[in-house]
Short mmCIF file of C-alpha atoms in Angstrom, two decimals:
data_model
loop_
_atom_site.label_atom_id
_atom_site.label_comp_id
_atom_site.label_asym_id
_atom_site.label_seq_id
_atom_site.Cartn_x
_atom_site.Cartn_y
_atom_site.Cartn_z
CA MET A 1 -112.54 25.88 -47.99
CA THR A 2 -110.42 26.52 -44.89
CA ALA A 3 -106.66 26.28 -45.18
CA LEU A 4 -104.85 23.13 -44.10
CA GLY A 5 -102.42 23.63 -41.21
CA TYR A 6 -98.81 22.57 -41.41
CA HIS A 7 -99.06 19.40 -39.37
CA GLY A 8 -96.23 16.96 -39.92
CA VAL A 9 -93.81 19.34 -41.66
CA ALA A 10 -90.28 20.08 -40.40
CA VAL A 11 -87.81 22.84 -41.26
CA ALA A 12 -84.19 21.85 -40.63
CA CYS A 13 -80.51 22.52 -41.33
CA PRO A 14 -79.96 26.27 -41.39
CA VAL A 15 -77.04 26.99 -43.74
CA THR A 16 -75.22 30.22 -44.54
CA VAL A 17 -72.51 30.51 -47.18
CA ARG A 18 -70.11 33.15 -45.96
CA TYR A 19 -70.95 36.66 -47.19
CA ALA A 20 -68.37 38.64 -49.18
CA ARG A 21 -68.66 42.27 -50.22
CA HIS A 22 -67.63 41.38 -53.74
CA SER A 23 -66.98 38.02 -55.33
CA THR A 24 -65.74 36.64 -58.61
CA GLN A 25 -67.71 33.46 -57.93
CA SER A 26 -71.04 33.01 -59.70
CA ALA A 27 -74.46 32.70 -58.08
CA HIS A 28 -74.30 29.07 -59.21
CA TRP A 29 -71.25 28.65 -56.97
CA PHE A 30 -72.95 30.18 -53.91
CA ILE A 31 -76.07 28.08 -54.40
CA GLY A 32 -74.03 24.94 -55.08
CA ARG A 33 -71.95 25.46 -51.95
CA ALA A 34 -75.16 25.95 -49.95
CA LEU A 35 -76.47 22.64 -51.29
CA ALA A 36 -73.20 20.94 -50.36
CA ASP A 37 -73.44 22.39 -46.85
CA LEU A 38 -77.05 21.19 -46.50
CA LEU A 39 -75.97 17.65 -47.38
CA ALA A 40 -73.01 17.78 -44.99
CA ALA A 41 -75.16 19.13 -42.14
CA SER A 42 -77.90 16.53 -42.64
CA GLY A 43 -75.95 13.48 -43.73
CA ILE A 44 -78.39 13.13 -46.64
CA ASP A 45 -77.20 12.01 -50.08
CA LYS A 46 -77.69 14.37 -53.01
CA ALA A 47 -79.73 11.68 -54.76
CA ALA A 48 -82.21 11.64 -51.87
CA VAL A 49 -83.04 15.33 -52.31
CA ASP A 50 -86.11 15.17 -54.53
CA GLY A 51 -87.22 18.79 -54.36
CA LEU A 52 -85.37 22.05 -55.09
CA ALA A 53 -86.59 25.61 -54.52
CA VAL A 54 -84.32 28.49 -55.49
CA SER A 55 -84.34 32.29 -55.44
CA SER A 56 -81.62 34.41 -57.04
CA PHE A 57 -81.17 37.64 -58.99
CA THR A 58 -77.80 36.83 -60.60
CA LEU A 59 -78.23 33.47 -62.27
CA GLY A 60 -78.55 35.29 -65.59
CA SER A 61 -80.77 33.29 -67.89
CA ASP A 62 -80.83 30.31 -65.51
CA THR A 63 -83.55 29.33 -63.06
CA THR A 64 -84.06 26.34 -60.75
CA VAL A 65 -84.30 23.84 -63.58
CA ALA A 66 -80.88 24.81 -64.98
CA LEU A 67 -79.45 24.06 -61.55
CA THR A 68 -80.89 20.53 -61.60
CA GLU A 69 -78.54 19.82 -64.49
CA HIS A 70 -75.68 21.90 -63.01
CA PHE A 71 -75.89 19.86 -59.80
CA GLU A 72 -76.81 16.56 -61.50
CA MET A 73 -80.07 15.99 -59.65
CA SER A 74 -83.40 14.56 -60.81
CA PRO A 75 -85.96 16.15 -58.47
CA ARG A 76 -89.66 15.49 -58.90
CA TRP A 77 -90.57 18.93 -57.61
CA ILE A 78 -88.97 22.32 -58.29
CA GLU A 79 -89.90 25.90 -57.52
CA TRP A 80 -88.50 29.22 -58.73
CA LEU A 81 -89.16 32.14 -56.38
CA PRO A 82 -89.05 35.53 -58.17
CA THR A 83 -90.28 37.12 -54.96
CA GLY A 84 -87.09 38.75 -53.66
CA GLY A 85 -87.22 39.54 -49.97
CA ALA A 86 -90.33 37.43 -49.40
CA SER A 87 -88.71 34.36 -50.96
CA GLY A 88 -87.70 32.60 -47.74
CA VAL A 89 -91.21 32.47 -46.34
CA ILE A 90 -92.75 31.73 -49.73
CA ALA A 91 -90.27 28.91 -50.44
CA LEU A 92 -91.15 27.44 -47.04
CA ARG A 93 -94.89 27.69 -47.80
CA ARG A 94 -94.57 26.04 -51.22
CA ALA A 95 -92.26 23.29 -49.96
CA ALA A 96 -94.46 22.54 -46.94
CA ARG A 97 -97.42 21.73 -49.17
CA ALA A 98 -95.25 19.51 -51.38
CA ILE A 99 -94.11 17.56 -48.31
CA GLN A 100 -97.68 17.22 -47.05
CA SER A 101 -98.98 16.05 -50.40
CA GLY A 102 -96.14 13.62 -50.93
CA ASP A 103 -94.97 15.41 -54.08
CA ALA A 104 -91.46 15.48 -52.59
CA ASN A 105 -89.84 14.09 -49.43
CA ILE A 106 -86.67 16.19 -48.98
CA ILE A 107 -86.65 19.72 -50.38
CA ALA A 108 -83.61 21.99 -50.48
CA CYS A 109 -84.64 25.66 -50.27
CA ILE A 110 -81.76 27.93 -51.28
CA ALA A 111 -81.23 31.61 -52.08
CA GLY A 112 -77.88 32.87 -53.29
CA ASP A 113 -76.39 35.72 -55.25
CA THR A 114 -73.02 36.99 -56.30
CA ASN A 115 -72.06 40.67 -56.24
CA ASP A 116 -69.56 42.25 -58.54
CA PRO A 117 -69.26 46.03 -58.70
CA ALA A 118 -71.25 46.35 -61.92
CA SER A 119 -74.00 43.85 -61.18
CA PHE A 120 -75.99 45.89 -58.67
CA ALA A 121 -76.24 48.93 -60.94
CA ASP A 122 -77.30 46.67 -63.82
CA LEU A 123 -79.91 45.00 -61.63
CA ILE A 124 -81.57 48.21 -60.50
CA GLY A 125 -81.56 49.72 -63.97
CA ASN A 126 -83.73 46.94 -65.31
CA PHE A 127 -85.59 45.64 -62.26
CA SER A 128 -89.19 45.78 -63.53
CA SER A 129 -91.18 47.34 -66.37
CA PHE A 130 -92.75 49.87 -64.05
CA SER A 131 -89.49 50.91 -62.38
CA SER A 132 -87.78 51.27 -65.77
CA ALA A 133 -90.58 53.52 -66.99
CA ALA A 134 -91.50 55.48 -63.90
CA VAL A 135 -88.70 55.39 -61.30
CA HIS A 136 -85.29 54.88 -62.93
CA PRO A 137 -85.58 57.97 -65.18
CA TYR A 138 -85.93 60.03 -61.98
CA GLY A 139 -82.34 60.13 -60.80
CA ALA A 140 -81.38 56.44 -61.22
CA ALA A 141 -81.27 56.05 -57.44
CA GLY A 142 -82.55 52.48 -57.34
CA PRO A 143 -84.92 51.45 -54.54
CA ASN A 144 -83.47 54.26 -52.37
CA LEU A 145 -85.86 56.73 -54.02
CA PRO A 146 -89.19 54.96 -53.46
CA PHE A 147 -88.17 54.05 -49.92
CA ALA A 148 -86.97 57.57 -49.15
CA LEU A 149 -90.42 58.75 -50.19
CA ILE A 150 -92.11 56.09 -48.03
CA THR A 151 -89.86 57.10 -45.12
CA ASP A 152 -90.57 60.82 -45.59
CA HIS A 153 -94.30 60.19 -45.76
CA TYR A 154 -94.22 57.97 -42.65
CA MET A 155 -92.22 60.57 -40.68
CA ARG A 156 -94.62 63.30 -41.71
CA SER A 157 -97.74 61.22 -41.02
CA TYR A 158 -96.77 59.89 -37.60
CA GLY A 159 -94.23 62.36 -36.26
CA ALA A 160 -91.33 59.91 -36.45
CA GLU A 161 -87.79 61.23 -36.33
CA ARG A 162 -84.56 59.86 -37.80
CA ALA A 163 -83.49 58.77 -34.32
CA ASP A 164 -86.49 56.43 -34.19
CA PHE A 165 -85.15 54.58 -37.21
CA GLY A 166 -81.65 54.88 -35.83
CA ARG A 167 -82.64 52.77 -32.82
CA ILE A 168 -83.38 49.89 -35.20
CA ALA A 169 -80.02 50.18 -36.95
CA VAL A 170 -78.08 50.55 -33.69
CA ALA A 171 -79.70 47.54 -32.00
CA GLN A 172 -79.15 45.38 -35.07
CA ARG A 173 -75.51 46.45 -35.21
CA ALA A 174 -75.12 45.39 -31.58
CA ASN A 175 -76.68 42.02 -32.45
CA ALA A 176 -74.26 41.58 -35.34
CA GLN A 177 -71.18 41.82 -33.13
CA SER A 178 -71.32 38.10 -32.20
CA ASN A 179 -72.13 36.94 -35.75
CA PRO A 180 -68.95 35.94 -37.64
CA ASN A 181 -70.85 36.14 -40.93
CA ALA A 182 -71.96 39.75 -40.46
CA LEU A 183 -69.94 42.08 -42.68
CA PHE A 184 -70.29 44.76 -40.00
CA ALA A 185 -69.21 42.62 -37.03
CA GLY A 186 -66.36 44.50 -35.40
CA LYS A 187 -67.85 47.83 -36.49
CA PRO A 188 -70.10 49.04 -33.66
CA LEU A 189 -72.62 51.79 -34.36
CA ASP A 190 -74.06 54.38 -31.99
CA LEU A 191 -76.97 56.75 -32.51
CA GLU A 192 -74.70 59.79 -32.88
CA THR A 193 -72.80 58.16 -35.72
CA TYR A 194 -76.06 57.03 -37.33
CA LEU A 195 -77.45 60.57 -37.26
CA ALA A 196 -74.24 62.19 -38.56
CA ALA A 197 -73.80 59.76 -41.45
CA ARG A 198 -73.72 61.07 -45.01
CA PRO A 199 -77.02 61.55 -46.84
CA VAL A 200 -77.88 59.07 -49.61
CA VAL A 201 -81.44 60.05 -50.53
CA PRO A 202 -82.52 62.04 -47.48
CA PRO A 203 -84.31 61.29 -45.28
CA LEU A 204 -82.27 58.12 -45.91
CA HIS A 205 -78.66 58.34 -44.80
CA LEU A 206 -75.85 55.80 -44.98
CA PHE A 207 -76.92 53.48 -42.15
CA ASP A 208 -80.49 53.26 -43.42
CA CYS A 209 -79.23 51.42 -46.49
CA VAL A 210 -78.10 47.81 -46.78
CA MET A 211 -74.74 46.91 -48.29
CA PRO A 212 -75.23 44.63 -51.31
CA CYS A 213 -72.95 41.59 -51.05
CA ALA A 214 -72.53 37.99 -52.21
CA GLY A 215 -73.64 34.96 -50.20
CA ALA A 216 -76.31 32.30 -49.71
CA GLU A 217 -78.84 31.12 -47.12
CA ALA A 218 -80.63 27.76 -47.14
CA PHE A 219 -82.68 25.19 -45.23
CA LEU A 220 -84.21 21.75 -45.76
CA MET A 221 -87.89 20.81 -45.60
CA MET A 222 -89.06 17.26 -44.83
CA SER A 223 -91.57 15.46 -42.66
CA GLU A 224 -91.27 15.71 -38.88
CA ALA A 225 -90.96 11.94 -38.80
CA MET A 226 -87.97 12.03 -41.13
CA ALA A 227 -86.29 14.85 -39.22
CA ARG A 228 -86.59 12.84 -35.99
CA GLN A 229 -85.42 9.67 -37.72
CA LEU A 230 -82.33 11.51 -38.99
CA GLY A 231 -81.73 13.10 -35.60
CA LEU A 232 -81.94 16.62 -37.02
CA GLY A 233 -82.75 19.62 -34.84
CA HIS A 234 -85.80 21.13 -36.52
CA ALA A 235 -88.72 23.50 -36.25
CA THR A 236 -92.37 23.04 -37.06
CA ILE A 237 -94.67 25.62 -38.65
CA ARG A 238 -97.35 27.11 -36.40
CA GLY A 239 -98.73 29.36 -39.12
CA SER A 240 -97.92 31.37 -42.23
CA ILE A 241 -99.39 33.99 -44.56
CA GLU A 242 -98.60 35.71 -47.84
CA ARG A 243 -100.15 38.57 -49.82
CA HIS A 244 -99.22 40.47 -52.99
CA ASN A 245 -99.96 44.06 -53.98
CA ALA A 246 -101.85 44.74 -50.75
CA TYR A 247 -103.54 48.08 -50.25
CA PHE A 248 -102.89 49.23 -53.81
CA ALA A 249 -105.24 52.18 -53.31
CA ASP A 250 -102.85 53.73 -50.74
CA PRO A 251 -101.09 56.47 -52.76
CA VAL A 252 -97.95 56.09 -50.65
CA ALA A 253 -97.34 52.79 -48.84
CA VAL A 254 -97.97 53.04 -45.08
CA ARG A 255 -98.79 49.38 -44.52
CA GLY A 256 -97.92 46.02 -46.02
CA GLY A 257 -99.94 42.90 -46.64
CA TRP A 258 -99.29 41.54 -43.14
CA ALA A 259 -101.97 43.89 -41.85
CA MET A 260 -104.55 42.14 -44.05
CA ASP A 261 -103.66 38.65 -42.87
CA ARG A 262 -102.10 38.84 -39.41
CA ASP A 263 -105.26 37.72 -37.59
CA ASP A 264 -105.15 34.60 -39.74
CA LEU A 265 -101.45 34.11 -38.89
CA TYR A 266 -101.95 34.29 -35.13
CA GLY A 267 -105.18 32.30 -35.40
CA GLN A 268 -103.34 29.47 -37.17
CA ALA A 269 -100.56 29.62 -34.60
CA GLU A 270 -102.90 29.98 -31.59
CA ALA A 271 -100.43 32.58 -30.36
CA THR A 272 -100.07 36.33 -29.99
CA PRO A 273 -97.22 38.74 -30.76
CA ALA A 274 -96.30 38.67 -27.06
CA ASP A 275 -95.59 34.93 -27.34
CA MET A 276 -92.78 35.44 -29.86
CA ASP A 277 -89.35 34.86 -28.32
CA CYS A 278 -87.74 36.69 -31.23
CA VAL A 279 -88.80 38.60 -34.34
CA GLN A 280 -86.88 38.52 -37.62
CA THR A 281 -88.15 41.22 -39.98
CA TYR A 282 -87.12 42.02 -43.52
CA ASP A 283 -84.96 45.09 -43.06
CA ASP A 284 -84.31 46.59 -46.46
CA TYR A 285 -84.95 49.95 -44.77
CA PRO A 286 -85.75 50.84 -41.16
CA VAL A 287 -89.17 52.27 -42.07
CA ILE A 288 -90.22 48.86 -43.33
CA VAL A 289 -89.10 47.30 -40.04
CA ALA A 290 -91.35 49.80 -38.28
CA MET A 291 -94.23 48.84 -40.56
CA GLN A 292 -93.71 45.15 -39.87
CA PHE A 293 -93.88 45.70 -36.11
CA GLU A 294 -97.15 47.59 -36.64
CA ASP A 295 -98.70 45.35 -39.27
CA LEU A 296 -97.73 42.15 -37.43
CA GLY A 297 -99.57 43.40 -34.37
CA PHE A 298 -96.86 44.51 -31.95
CA CYS A 299 -98.33 48.01 -31.81
CA ASN A 300 -100.83 50.22 -33.64
CA LYS A 301 -100.13 51.98 -36.93
CA GLY A 302 -97.69 54.84 -36.45
CA GLU A 303 -96.69 53.70 -32.96
CA ALA A 304 -93.54 51.74 -33.82
CA PRO A 305 -91.32 54.68 -32.71
CA ALA A 306 -92.85 54.50 -29.23
CA LEU A 307 -92.45 50.70 -29.21
CA LEU A 308 -88.80 51.05 -30.17
CA ARG A 309 -88.15 53.68 -27.50
CA THR A 310 -89.59 51.47 -24.75
CA HIS A 311 -88.14 48.08 -25.70
CA ASP A 312 -84.66 46.60 -26.02
CA LEU A 313 -84.26 44.94 -29.42
CA THR A 314 -80.92 43.31 -28.64
CA ILE A 315 -80.45 39.56 -28.23
CA ALA A 316 -80.52 39.89 -24.45
CA GLY A 317 -83.36 42.40 -24.50
CA ASP A 318 -87.10 42.13 -24.03
CA LEU A 319 -87.92 42.20 -27.79
CA PRO A 320 -85.04 40.42 -29.55
CA HIS A 321 -85.17 41.54 -33.17
CA ASN A 322 -82.99 40.68 -36.18
CA THR A 323 -80.70 38.77 -33.91
CA SER A 324 -78.20 38.05 -36.71
CA GLY A 325 -77.78 41.78 -37.20
CA GLY A 326 -80.18 41.66 -40.13
CA GLN A 327 -79.33 42.81 -43.63
CA LEU A 328 -78.45 46.26 -42.32
CA SER A 329 -75.50 44.75 -40.45
CA CYS A 330 -74.81 41.46 -42.24
CA GLY A 331 -75.15 42.75 -45.79
CA GLN A 332 -77.82 41.95 -48.35
CA ALA A 333 -76.74 38.92 -50.37
CA GLY A 334 -79.37 39.51 -53.03
CA ALA A 335 -82.26 37.11 -52.70
CA ALA A 336 -80.55 35.51 -49.70
CA GLY A 337 -81.69 38.59 -47.82
CA GLY A 338 -85.20 37.21 -48.20
CA PHE A 339 -84.12 33.93 -46.63
CA LEU A 340 -82.19 35.54 -43.77
CA PRO A 341 -85.23 36.07 -41.50
CA VAL A 342 -86.36 32.44 -41.91
CA VAL A 343 -82.86 30.97 -41.48
CA GLU A 344 -82.14 33.12 -38.42
CA ALA A 345 -85.53 32.22 -36.91
CA LEU A 346 -84.70 28.54 -37.47
CA ARG A 347 -81.23 29.02 -35.96
CA GLN A 348 -82.64 30.68 -32.84
CA VAL A 349 -85.33 28.09 -32.04
CA THR A 350 -83.08 25.10 -32.75
CA GLY A 351 -80.00 26.45 -30.99
CA GLN A 352 -77.91 26.52 -34.16
CA THR A 353 -77.00 30.20 -34.16
CA LEU A 354 -73.86 31.63 -35.73
CA GLY A 355 -73.71 34.24 -32.98
CA ASP A 356 -75.41 34.68 -29.65
CA ARG A 357 -78.70 32.94 -28.88
CA VAL A 358 -81.87 34.31 -27.32
CA PRO A 359 -82.14 32.25 -24.13
CA ASP A 360 -84.73 29.46 -24.40
CA ALA A 361 -86.05 30.72 -27.73
CA ARG A 362 -88.89 28.46 -28.80
CA LEU A 363 -91.23 30.58 -30.96
CA ALA A 364 -89.86 32.83 -33.71
CA LEU A 365 -91.67 35.11 -36.14
CA ALA A 366 -89.97 35.55 -39.54
CA SER A 367 -91.25 38.08 -42.06
CA GLY A 368 -90.62 38.77 -45.73
CA TYR A 369 -91.13 41.74 -48.04
CA GLY A 370 -89.99 41.97 -51.62
CA MET A 371 -90.05 43.12 -55.22
CA VAL A 372 -90.15 46.90 -55.51
CA ASN A 373 -92.09 46.98 -58.76
CA PHE A 374 -92.94 50.70 -58.91
CA ASP A 375 -93.15 52.71 -55.67
CA ARG A 376 -93.35 49.93 -53.03
CA CYS A 377 -92.61 46.24 -52.59
CA LEU A 378 -95.49 44.03 -53.62
CA CYS A 379 -94.83 40.73 -51.80
CA SER A 380 -95.35 40.33 -48.08
CA ALA A 381 -95.26 37.11 -46.07
CA ALA A 382 -94.71 35.81 -42.56
CA VAL A 383 -94.22 32.52 -40.71
CA ILE A 384 -94.16 31.45 -37.08
CA LEU A 385 -91.70 28.64 -36.34
CA GLU A 386 -91.64 26.51 -33.18
CA GLY A 387 -88.34 25.00 -32.18
CA TRP A 388 -87.78 21.39 -31.29
CA ALA A 389 -84.06 21.33 -30.57
CA MET B 1 -103.81 73.00 -67.60
CA THR B 2 -103.90 69.38 -68.71
CA LEU B 3 -101.54 66.42 -68.64
CA LEU B 4 -101.63 63.71 -71.28
CA LEU B 5 -102.09 60.33 -69.56
CA GLN B 6 -103.06 56.85 -70.69
CA THR B 7 -106.79 56.40 -70.03
CA CYS B 8 -109.19 53.48 -70.41
CA ALA B 9 -111.86 54.25 -72.99
CA ALA B 10 -114.09 51.57 -71.51
CA CYS B 11 -114.20 52.66 -67.85
CA GLY B 12 -112.31 55.96 -67.72
CA ALA B 13 -109.58 54.81 -65.30
CA VAL B 14 -106.28 56.63 -65.71
CA GLN B 15 -103.21 54.40 -65.94
CA TYR B 16 -99.76 55.25 -64.58
CA PRO B 17 -97.31 53.73 -65.23
CA ARG B 18 -98.56 52.81 -68.71
CA ARG B 19 -100.15 49.41 -69.06
CA ALA B 20 -101.15 46.90 -71.70
CA VAL B 21 -104.63 46.47 -70.25
CA CYS B 22 -106.69 48.62 -67.91
CA ARG B 23 -105.73 48.14 -64.28
CA THR B 24 -109.39 48.27 -63.27
CA CYS B 25 -111.48 46.56 -65.98
CA LEU B 26 -108.75 44.83 -68.05
CA SER B 27 -109.94 46.38 -71.31
CA ASP B 28 -107.25 46.96 -73.93
CA ARG B 29 -108.98 50.11 -75.24
CA LEU B 30 -106.34 52.42 -73.82
CA GLU B 31 -105.62 55.85 -75.29
CA ASP B 32 -103.77 59.01 -74.28
CA ARG B 33 -106.17 61.71 -73.09
CA PRO B 34 -105.71 65.13 -71.52
CA GLN B 35 -106.33 64.87 -67.76
CA PRO B 36 -106.26 67.55 -65.04
CA ALA B 37 -102.65 68.52 -64.31
CA GLY B 38 -103.21 69.41 -60.65
CA ALA B 39 -101.69 67.25 -57.95
CA THR B 40 -100.92 67.20 -54.23
CA LEU B 41 -97.36 66.54 -53.07
CA LEU B 42 -97.44 63.65 -50.59
CA ALA B 43 -93.73 62.97 -49.98
CA ARG B 44 -90.38 64.38 -51.00
CA ALA B 45 -86.74 63.32 -50.97
CA ALA B 46 -83.39 64.64 -52.25
CA ILE B 47 -81.31 62.30 -54.40
CA CYS B 48 -77.66 62.70 -53.39
CA VAL B 49 -76.41 59.36 -54.77
CA SER B 50 -77.21 58.07 -58.24
CA PHE B 51 -76.25 54.78 -59.89
CA ASN B 52 -75.97 56.53 -63.28
CA GLU B 53 -73.01 58.89 -63.68
CA ASP B 54 -75.03 60.98 -66.15
CA TRP B 55 -76.83 62.38 -63.12
CA ALA B 56 -73.65 63.30 -61.22
CA SER B 57 -73.53 66.94 -62.29
CA ARG B 58 -77.21 67.47 -61.45
CA LEU B 59 -77.13 66.14 -57.88
CA PRO B 60 -78.79 66.72 -55.50
CA VAL B 61 -82.11 66.26 -57.30
CA ALA B 62 -85.42 66.92 -55.57
CA ALA B 63 -88.04 64.26 -56.23
CA GLY B 64 -91.44 63.49 -54.77
CA THR B 65 -94.61 61.47 -54.87
CA VAL B 66 -97.66 63.36 -56.06
CA LEU B 67 -101.26 62.24 -56.05
CA LEU B 68 -102.63 63.48 -59.33
CA ASP B 69 -106.17 64.85 -59.38
CA ALA B 70 -106.59 62.40 -62.26
CA GLY B 71 -106.55 59.61 -59.67
CA VAL B 72 -103.10 58.01 -59.72
CA GLN B 73 -99.85 58.65 -57.92
CA ALA B 74 -96.55 59.34 -59.67
CA ILE B 75 -92.91 59.84 -58.77
CA VAL B 76 -91.86 63.18 -60.20
CA LEU B 77 -88.97 65.65 -60.24
CA LEU B 78 -89.67 68.75 -58.18
CA GLU B 79 -89.13 72.24 -59.43
CA ALA B 80 -89.03 75.27 -57.11
CA ASP B 81 -88.92 73.19 -53.90
CA PRO B 82 -92.58 72.73 -52.98
CA ALA B 83 -93.34 71.65 -49.42
CA ALA B 84 -95.12 68.38 -48.70
CA GLY B 85 -98.85 68.91 -48.81
CA ALA B 86 -98.47 71.66 -51.42
CA ARG B 87 -100.67 71.84 -54.47
CA THR B 88 -98.62 71.43 -57.63
CA THR B 89 -99.02 71.41 -61.38
CA VAL B 90 -97.45 68.49 -63.22
CA ARG B 91 -96.22 68.51 -66.81
CA TRP B 92 -94.18 66.30 -69.10
CA GLN B 93 -90.60 67.51 -69.58
CA ARG B 94 -88.86 66.43 -72.75
CA ASP B 95 -85.08 66.99 -72.83
CA GLY B 96 -83.46 66.01 -76.11
CA GLU B 97 -83.11 62.26 -76.45
CA GLU B 98 -83.83 61.55 -72.79
CA PRO B 99 -87.11 59.87 -71.84
CA ALA B 100 -89.97 62.23 -71.02
CA ARG B 101 -90.19 62.87 -67.30
CA LEU B 102 -92.92 64.22 -65.07
CA ILE B 103 -92.00 67.43 -63.32
CA ALA B 104 -94.07 69.16 -60.64
CA THR B 105 -93.99 72.85 -59.92
CA THR B 106 -95.74 74.76 -57.17
CA MET B 107 -99.22 75.78 -58.28
CA GLU B 108 -99.64 79.52 -58.67
CA GLU B 109 -102.03 81.14 -56.23
CA GLY B 110 -105.50 81.07 -57.75
CA ALA B 111 -104.41 78.73 -60.56
#
């Protein structure tokens, strides 16, 4: 049975609730404010929103259904995305099918998290059964340890140097300068500073690591017909993929699930990597950005360093990448980090950016990667959006 | 030298981390068996920042990924600074009330 396309589905109303390094507000507050902003941006009544998809790490014992009562809604479709950094793409995929089937007409997709000083340490100490058993007892370094090992292995395997990863961080920092939401706007970064930064879990140093923060990202899903009727700038979905626990026989991760399914992605979209006007990758660590460029077909395995040396990843460059600044320069607002690529892609192709826009951006690739269960993230996903401003 | 690891009695697959059912055949006939303790070091890192202050006095800590001859990979502490690609011997280290940890040491020549 071949997969249905995404005909007739619209993605609209990119919303960002301002990031804060720490907050005394709850995740419920961030998600609730995102919902309020979606309604204000769209002119839609809360009662008309009949679908709700949520991702969060700091709702405690609450999930999407608790929020239906918190926000006094009676949706006929809900989804809970425990897929971390892949949650934006996966929420979009789930919601698209609900719209197509008529199970819901207007779906709010929201990711939000708070961040108080103790919450991140608590989160990483109890993140999964496998990490509690087989990673946390080894230095309690959180995801920095597995990704330092992935980075070390990648460098060794393909001859990459720290400066290759530094180029990613530096370009993203440049992109963040025009984004008022980026926690590192106003704090430029050059390669020398990147290289000299203090070690965290070498080969990872300070600017290889995201800053956990509080915030939310959100969008609405509805039919194209409704989006036009409401006069909402929107995107359509040219193609999307997801995969979990790809390549589990690789003893150290060198590739993610996108490599298994990228031909399907570009086949659905009838497009190639060269057609993308911008690329929004999930940037928990620069090595994973490199892997996404490779596994999403921009270059061969191990050749991302060469790609990065010969292209300009800034907004005005020839390969605009993480145009918001990405998590490395905005901050990682928990699960909202998994929505950031989708929301920024939507912003770029609909001309609703917080910062500078890629000129005439029409096609955007957004990628997701999430849930470090043991020694690698298990979820990978990607979507190609086409803008109809 | 051997290393005690959870093993499937139905198909022989070694399990790490420990599981409730076999990762390969889904049998629940899992038991601890001595497996070869040899391993190859695939990646290494040095932990300079820990989220648990109990580790503060021990930092930096060398850690790595080894591919055990028994057929699974593990994150381990490194003893005696082996280089990536080195052959190592892995053992369980038990330190008072702390959880048992895997520790890899450089394999002796001819071992």
